[in-house]
Coordinates of C-alpha atoms and ligand atoms in Angstrom, one line a residue:
M11 CA -24.3 -13.2 20.7
Y12 CA -27.3 -11.0 20.0
K13 CA -29.3 -12.8 22.6
E14 CA -26.6 -12.3 25.2
Y15 CA -26.3 -8.6 25.0
K16 CA -27.2 -8.3 28.6
R17 CA -23.7 -9.5 29.3
F18 CA -22.5 -6.2 27.9
T19 CA -24.2 -4.2 30.7
G20 CA -21.8 -1.7 32.3
I21 CA -19.1 -1.9 29.6
A22 CA -18.3 1.5 28.2
T23 CA -19.0 1.8 24.4
P24 CA -17.7 1.6 21.8
F25 CA -15.8 -1.6 22.2
Y26 CA -14.7 -4.5 20.0
Y27 CA -16.2 -7.8 21.2
Y28 CA -14.1 -10.8 20.4
D29 CA -15.8 -14.2 20.5
L30 CA -12.8 -16.4 21.3
D31 CA -14.9 -19.6 21.2
L32 CA -15.6 -18.8 17.6
L33 CA -12.0 -18.1 17.0
R34 CA -11.1 -21.5 18.5
D35 CA -13.7 -23.2 16.3
T36 CA -12.4 -21.5 13.2
L37 CA -8.9 -22.6 14.0
D38 CA -10.0 -26.2 14.7
T39 CA -11.7 -26.3 11.3
L40 CA -8.7 -24.6 9.6
N41 CA -6.2 -27.1 11.1
R42 CA -8.4 -30.1 10.3
E43 CA -8.8 -29.1 6.6
A44 CA -5.2 -27.9 6.1
G45 CA -3.9 -30.9 7.9
K46 CA -5.5 -33.2 5.3
Y47 CA -2.8 -32.1 2.9
N48 CA 0.0 -31.2 5.3
Y49 CA -0.4 -27.5 4.4
K50 CA 1.3 -24.9 6.6
V51 CA -0.7 -21.8 7.5
H52 CA 0.8 -18.5 8.7
Y53 CA -1.6 -16.0 10.2
A54 CA -1.4 -12.5 8.7
L55 CA -1.0 -10.2 11.7
K56 CA -2.2 -7.2 9.8
A57 CA -5.8 -8.4 10.1
N58 CA -5.7 -8.2 13.9
A59 CA -2.7 -8.1 16.1
D60 CA -4.4 -8.2 19.5
S61 CA -2.2 -10.1 22.0
Q62 CA -4.9 -12.4 23.4
V63 CA -6.0 -13.3 19.8
L64 CA -2.4 -13.9 18.8
Q65 CA -1.8 -16.2 21.7
I66 CA -4.7 -18.4 20.8
I67 CA -3.5 -18.5 17.2
R68 CA 0.0 -19.3 18.3
D69 CA -1.3 -22.2 20.5
A70 CA -3.2 -23.5 17.5
G71 CA 0.2 -24.0 15.8
L72 CA -0.1 -21.4 13.0
G73 CA 3.0 -19.4 11.9
A74 CA 3.1 -15.6 11.6
D75 CA 3.0 -13.5 8.5
C76 CA 4.2 -10.0 9.1
V77 CA 4.5 -6.8 7.1
S78 CA 6.5 -4.6 9.4
G79 CA 9.4 -4.8 11.8
N80 CA 7.0 -4.2 14.7
E81 CA 4.8 -7.1 13.6
V82 CA 7.9 -9.3 13.4
Q83 CA 8.9 -8.1 16.9
K84 CA 5.4 -8.7 18.3
S85 CA 5.3 -12.3 16.8
L86 CA 8.6 -13.0 18.5
N87 CA 7.4 -11.6 21.8
I88 CA 4.2 -13.6 21.6
G89 CA 6.3 -16.7 21.2
F90 CA 5.7 -17.7 17.6
P91 CA 8.7 -19.9 16.7
A92 CA 11.2 -17.7 14.7
K93 CA 11.4 -20.2 11.9
D94 CA 7.6 -19.8 11.4
I95 CA 7.7 -16.0 11.1
Y96 CA 7.7 -14.8 7.6
Y97 CA 8.1 -11.1 6.7
A98 CA 6.6 -9.6 3.5
G99 CA 6.3 -6.0 2.5
V100 CA 7.1 -3.8 -0.4
G101 CA 9.0 -1.2 1.6
K102 CA 11.1 -2.8 4.4
T103 CA 13.4 -0.3 6.0
D104 CA 17.0 -1.2 6.8
D105 CA 16.1 -1.3 10.5
E106 CA 13.2 -3.6 9.9
I107 CA 15.4 -5.9 7.9
R108 CA 17.8 -5.9 10.8
T109 CA 15.0 -6.8 13.2
G110 CA 14.1 -9.8 11.1
L111 CA 17.6 -11.0 10.8
A112 CA 18.4 -10.5 14.5
G113 CA 15.2 -12.5 15.2
N114 CA 16.4 -15.3 12.9
I115 CA 13.0 -15.4 11.2
G116 CA 12.1 -18.2 8.7
C117 CA 11.8 -16.1 5.5
F118 CA 11.7 -12.7 4.0
N119 CA 9.3 -12.4 1.1
C120 CA 11.2 -10.0 -1.2
E121 CA 9.6 -7.7 -3.7
S122 CA 12.4 -6.2 -5.8
V123 CA 16.0 -6.6 -7.0
Q124 CA 17.0 -3.6 -5.1
E125 CA 15.5 -4.9 -1.8
I126 CA 17.4 -8.2 -2.2
T127 CA 20.7 -6.4 -2.8
V128 CA 20.2 -4.2 0.3
M129 CA 19.2 -7.2 2.3
N130 CA 22.4 -9.0 1.2
Q131 CA 24.5 -6.1 2.4
I132 CA 22.8 -5.9 5.8
A133 CA 23.0 -9.7 6.2
S134 CA 26.7 -9.6 5.3
D135 CA 27.3 -6.8 7.9
M136 CA 25.6 -8.9 10.5
N137 CA 27.4 -12.0 9.3
M138 CA 24.2 -13.8 8.5
V139 CA 22.4 -15.4 5.6
A140 CA 18.9 -14.2 4.9
K141 CA 16.4 -16.8 3.8
I142 CA 14.2 -15.3 1.1
A143 CA 11.2 -16.1 -1.1
L144 CA 10.5 -14.1 -4.2
R145 CA 7.1 -12.4 -4.1
I146 CA 6.0 -12.8 -7.7
N147 CA 3.3 -10.7 -9.3
P148 CA 1.5 -13.4 -11.3
D149 CA -0.7 -10.9 -13.2
I150 CA -4.0 -12.4 -12.1
N151 CA -7.0 -10.3 -11.4
S152 CA -8.7 -11.4 -8.2
N153 CA -11.8 -9.4 -9.1
T154 CA -12.2 -8.1 -5.6
H155 CA -12.4 -4.4 -4.7
S156 CA -9.7 -2.5 -6.7
Y157 CA -8.2 -1.2 -3.5
I158 CA -7.4 -4.7 -2.2
T159 CA -6.3 -6.2 -5.5
T160 CA -2.5 -6.9 -5.4
G161 CA -1.6 -9.3 -8.1
I162 CA -2.0 -7.4 -11.4
Q163 CA 0.7 -5.6 -13.3
E164 CA -0.5 -2.1 -12.3
N165 CA -0.1 -2.9 -8.6
K166 CA 3.0 -1.9 -6.7
F167 CA 3.5 -5.4 -5.3
G168 CA 5.9 -8.2 -6.3
I169 CA 8.4 -8.9 -8.9
Q170 CA 7.1 -9.0 -12.5
L171 CA 7.4 -12.2 -14.5
W172 CA 9.6 -10.5 -17.1
E173 CA 12.1 -9.5 -14.4
L174 CA 12.8 -13.1 -13.2
D175 CA 15.8 -13.7 -15.3
E176 CA 17.5 -10.6 -14.0
V177 CA 16.5 -11.4 -10.4
L178 CA 18.1 -14.8 -10.6
S179 CA 21.3 -13.6 -12.2
V180 CA 21.6 -11.0 -9.4
I181 CA 20.8 -13.6 -6.6
R182 CA 23.5 -16.0 -8.0
Q183 CA 26.1 -13.4 -7.0
L184 CA 24.9 -12.7 -3.5
K185 CA 26.6 -14.7 -0.8
N186 CA 24.3 -13.7 2.0
I187 CA 21.0 -14.6 0.4
N188 CA 19.5 -18.0 0.3
L189 CA 16.5 -18.4 -2.0
I190 CA 14.1 -20.9 -0.5
G191 CA 10.8 -20.2 -2.1
L192 CA 8.2 -18.5 -4.2
H193 CA 5.5 -16.3 -2.8
F194 CA 2.2 -15.0 -4.3
H195 CA -0.6 -13.0 -2.9
I196 CA -3.2 -11.7 -5.4
G197 CA -5.8 -9.9 -3.2
S198 CA -8.2 -10.1 -0.3
Q199 CA -11.8 -10.9 0.3
I200 CA -11.8 -13.4 -2.6
I201 CA -15.0 -15.4 -2.6
R202 CA -14.8 -17.2 -5.9
L203 CA -12.6 -20.2 -5.5
E204 CA -12.1 -20.2 -9.3
I205 CA -9.6 -17.3 -8.7
F206 CA -7.4 -19.5 -6.5
R207 CA -7.6 -22.2 -9.2
K208 CA -6.3 -19.8 -11.7
L209 CA -3.5 -18.8 -9.3
C210 CA -2.5 -22.4 -8.8
L211 CA -2.3 -23.0 -12.6
K212 CA 0.0 -20.0 -12.9
V213 CA 2.1 -21.1 -10.0
N214 CA 2.5 -24.5 -11.7
E215 CA 4.0 -22.7 -14.8
I216 CA 6.2 -20.5 -12.7
N217 CA 7.4 -23.4 -10.5
D218 CA 8.3 -25.4 -13.7
W219 CA 10.2 -22.4 -15.0
F220 CA 12.4 -22.4 -11.8
I221 CA 12.9 -26.2 -11.9
E222 CA 14.0 -26.0 -15.5
R223 CA 16.7 -23.6 -14.3
K224 CA 17.7 -26.0 -11.5
Y225 CA 16.1 -24.1 -8.7
F226 CA 14.6 -26.7 -6.4
L227 CA 12.8 -24.4 -4.0
P228 CA 11.3 -26.0 -0.9
V229 CA 8.5 -23.5 -0.3
L230 CA 5.5 -22.5 -2.4
N231 CA 3.5 -19.8 -0.6
L232 CA 0.1 -19.0 -2.0
G233 CA -0.6 -16.0 0.3
G234 CA -4.0 -15.3 1.8
G235 CA -7.2 -13.7 0.5
L236 CA -9.9 -16.2 1.3
G237 CA -13.1 -14.1 1.9
I238 CA -15.8 -14.3 4.5
D239 CA -19.6 -13.9 4.4
Y240 CA -20.3 -10.3 5.5
H241 CA -23.9 -10.5 4.5
D242 CA -24.9 -13.5 6.5
P243 CA -22.2 -14.1 9.2
D244 CA -24.6 -16.1 11.4
S245 CA -25.1 -18.8 8.8
N246 CA -21.4 -18.8 7.8
P247 CA -19.4 -18.1 10.9
V248 CA -16.6 -20.3 9.7
P249 CA -15.2 -19.9 6.2
D250 CA -15.2 -22.7 3.7
F251 CA -11.7 -23.9 4.4
R252 CA -12.5 -27.4 3.2
N253 CA -13.2 -26.3 -0.4
Y254 CA -10.5 -23.7 -0.4
F255 CA -7.7 -26.2 0.4
K256 CA -9.3 -28.8 -1.8
T257 CA -9.3 -26.4 -4.8
V258 CA -5.5 -25.9 -4.2
Y259 CA -4.9 -29.6 -3.7
D260 CA -6.8 -30.5 -7.0
T261 CA -4.9 -27.9 -9.0
L262 CA -1.5 -27.3 -7.7
L263 CA 1.3 -29.6 -8.8
P264 CA 4.0 -29.3 -6.2
Q265 CA 7.1 -31.5 -6.3
P266 CA 7.4 -34.0 -3.5
W267 CA 10.0 -32.0 -1.7
Q268 CA 7.9 -28.8 -1.7
E269 CA 5.9 -27.5 1.3
I270 CA 2.8 -25.5 0.5
H271 CA 2.2 -22.4 2.7
F272 CA -0.7 -20.0 3.1
E273 CA -1.0 -16.6 4.8
L274 CA -4.6 -16.2 5.9
G275 CA -5.8 -13.2 7.9
R276 CA -9.4 -12.2 7.4
S277 CA -10.7 -15.8 7.2
V278 CA -9.2 -16.6 10.6
V279 CA -10.4 -13.6 12.6
G280 CA -13.0 -11.8 10.6
Q281 CA -16.2 -13.3 12.0
M282 CA -15.1 -13.4 15.7
G283 CA -15.3 -9.7 16.1
S284 CA -18.2 -7.2 16.5
L285 CA -18.1 -3.5 17.1
I286 CA -20.5 -2.7 19.9
S287 CA -21.7 0.9 19.8
K288 CA -24.4 3.0 21.2
V289 CA -26.9 5.2 19.4
L290 CA -26.2 8.8 20.5
Y291 CA -28.9 10.6 18.5
I292 CA -31.6 10.0 15.9
K293 CA -32.2 12.5 13.2
N294 CA -35.3 12.0 11.1
G295 CA -34.8 13.9 7.9
K296 CA -37.2 14.4 4.9
T297 CA -35.4 11.9 2.8
K298 CA -33.3 9.9 5.3
N299 CA -33.1 8.9 8.9
F300 CA -29.8 8.9 10.6
A301 CA -28.7 6.9 13.5
I302 CA -25.7 8.7 14.9
M303 CA -23.4 6.3 16.7
D304 CA -20.6 6.7 19.3
S305 CA -18.3 4.9 16.8
G306 CA -17.4 5.5 13.2
M307 CA -14.6 5.4 10.8
T308 CA -12.1 5.7 13.6
E309 CA -13.1 2.3 14.9
L310 CA -14.0 0.8 11.5
I311 CA -12.7 2.5 8.4
R312 CA -13.7 -0.3 5.9
P313 CA -17.1 1.2 4.9
A314 CA -15.5 4.7 4.4
L315 CA -12.5 3.3 2.5
Y316 CA -13.9 0.5 0.4
H317 CA -17.7 1.0 0.7
S318 CA -17.6 -2.4 2.5
F319 CA -20.8 -3.9 3.8
H320 CA -21.1 -4.9 7.4
K321 CA -24.3 -6.4 8.9
I322 CA -25.7 -4.1 11.6
V323 CA -28.0 -5.3 14.3
N324 CA -29.9 -3.3 16.9
L325 CA -29.3 -5.6 19.9
Y326 CA -32.0 -4.1 22.1
K327 CA -34.7 -4.4 19.4
S328 CA -33.9 -7.6 17.6
N329 CA -35.0 -10.0 20.2
L330 CA -38.4 -8.9 21.4
N331 CA -40.0 -12.4 21.4
G332 CA -42.3 -11.7 18.5
T333 CA -43.2 -8.2 19.3
F334 CA -43.5 -6.3 16.1
L335 CA -41.7 -3.1 15.6
P336 CA -41.9 -1.1 12.4
Y337 CA -38.8 -1.2 10.3
L338 CA -37.2 2.0 9.0
K339 CA -34.2 2.7 6.9
Y340 CA -31.3 4.4 8.5
D341 CA -27.9 5.7 7.5
V342 CA -25.8 4.5 10.4
V343 CA -23.1 7.2 10.8
G344 CA -20.3 8.1 13.2
P345 CA -19.4 11.2 15.1
V346 CA -16.3 12.1 13.0
C347 CA -16.3 15.3 11.0
E348 CA -16.2 13.6 7.6
T349 CA -19.0 12.9 5.2
T350 CA -17.6 9.5 4.5
D351 CA -17.9 8.6 8.2
F352 CA -20.6 5.9 7.9
L353 CA -20.9 2.3 9.0
G354 CA -23.9 1.4 6.9
K355 CA -26.2 3.1 4.4
E356 CA -30.0 2.5 4.0
V357 CA -29.9 -0.1 6.8
E358 CA -33.3 -1.6 7.6
L359 CA -33.7 -1.6 11.3
P360 CA -36.5 -1.7 13.9
R361 CA -37.5 1.8 15.0
T362 CA -34.4 2.9 16.8
E363 CA -34.0 5.3 19.8
R364 CA -31.2 7.1 21.6
G365 CA -29.4 4.6 23.9
D366 CA -30.0 1.5 21.7
L367 CA -27.0 -0.8 21.4
F368 CA -25.8 -1.9 18.0
A369 CA -23.5 -4.7 16.9
I370 CA -21.6 -4.0 13.7
C371 CA -20.7 -7.6 12.6
S372 CA -17.6 -9.2 11.1
V373 CA -15.1 -6.6 12.2
G374 CA -12.5 -9.0 13.6
A375 CA -10.3 -8.4 10.6
Y376 CA -9.1 -5.0 9.6
G377 CA -11.3 -3.3 12.2
Q378 CA -9.2 -2.6 15.3
S379 CA -6.0 -3.0 13.3
M380 CA -6.9 -0.1 11.1
A381 CA -8.3 2.1 13.8
S382 CA -7.1 5.7 14.3
N383 CA -7.5 8.4 16.8
Y384 CA -8.5 11.0 14.2
N385 CA -10.3 13.9 15.9
L386 CA -8.3 12.9 19.0
R387 CA -10.8 10.2 19.7
E388 CA -9.9 7.6 22.3
R389 CA -9.1 4.1 21.1
A390 CA -12.0 1.7 21.7
G391 CA -11.3 -1.1 24.1
V392 CA -11.7 -4.9 23.7
T393 CA -14.0 -7.2 25.5
Y394 CA -13.3 -11.0 25.2
S395 CA -16.1 -13.6 25.5
D396 CA -13.9 -15.5 27.9
D397 CA -14.0 -12.7 30.4
L398 CA -17.8 -12.2 30.4
S399 CA -19.8 -13.8 33.1
G400 CA -23.2 -15.5 32.7
Ligands
LLP503 N1 -0.3 -11.9 2.6 C1 -0.1 -10.7 2.1 C2 1.2 -10.4 1.4 C3 -1.0 -9.6 2.2 O1 -0.8 -8.4 1.7 C4 -2.3 -9.9 2.9 C5 -3.3 -8.8 3.0 C6 -2.5 -11.2 3.4 C7 -1.5 -12.1 3.3 C8 -3.7 -11.5 4.2 O2 -4.8 -11.4 3.4 P1 -6.3 -11.9 3.9 O3 -6.2 -13.4 4.1 O4 -6.6 -11.2 5.2 O5 -7.2 -11.5 2.8 N2 -7.7 -3.7 4.7 C9 -8.3 -4.5 3.7 C10 -7.6 -5.7 3.4 C11 -6.2 -5.5 3.0 C12 -5.4 -6.8 2.8 C13 -3.9 -6.5 2.7 N3 -3.1 -7.7 2.5 C14 -9.8 -4.7 4.1 O6 -10.2 -4.3 5.1 O7 -10.5 -5.4 3.3

């Protein structure tokens, strides 16, 4: 992509650039590797809910994993089969539950006894039966950034192991609830496959516990969380799905009647996106140089929120056919009135000037979907590789 920046001429910055060929390659690899074991993958819309991206993912045969009524509605509108739409979330409103029921979605992943009781009532009012899975908090530390860890006791997510007896005794009395599965999600940007192995071992124990109590649940959903290579996206544009699924296959002990599901977000769309942004000003300070960009935390909040690293490339200066430019260190910052508004710190870049074009890499997941219009900034547009000529 870096060599092709001339194709960006005339497009107003900042914008998200989505390499749809890379998305298709990623989906091909994902389907090939998951297909080996008959695993079913749902795509987590929260990572990126762009319509064109969703259509490609739908055409590749993935289901949809949603966390709001609007995501459920969007999945239905895009044409994901209703049975392949799953809806998780710790705080579903009554209206959102109605949206899911009216759409006849495949499963609600439920996070508390109270939620299940409310869902039963709403389903009864609508004369329906809600299919649910229990989102269980397995108390496993995914050792990722604490803000995106979800599976330990101190997190708000899921039903705790010690609550399961009570949950089952409540569910037994609810006529409009049909328990079909168990659901787990322990965090995001997990790079060490050992963490998923630990999860599988725990799921084996929990699955046995249910079987001992004569619950023969057809769905085991292991959630998402597979990480991507933010430091070297060019060498690893497609995540290591092969070893990810193999780790699960080698460790998980499902019963023959059980389907294994996943809810992947970042690993599907992360690497296909770049934020293309122009340098507005250079400030050379005594201790630091600043490259002040026309994009910032409003287009990509991950560095500000989680201190995340994104590779940054000066597209105009990175391809000079061997011409040597001195490298300097820059803090690459946005225009927003917040000190935390940065895209990269101490980034080594060829000497940069006003007007240079930067690519902030690996922003396909949780970039556009977490954007805001803070400071009344305009939302950045999207350019798709399919639409560029040349
Ligand atoms: N399933 C559930 C229940 C989830 O909560 C999530 C993500 C996923 C699946 C998809 O996880 P993934 O495969 O994308 O890791 N904004 C943060 C990430 C938050 C993830 C929230 N849950 C970031 O930018 O790193």
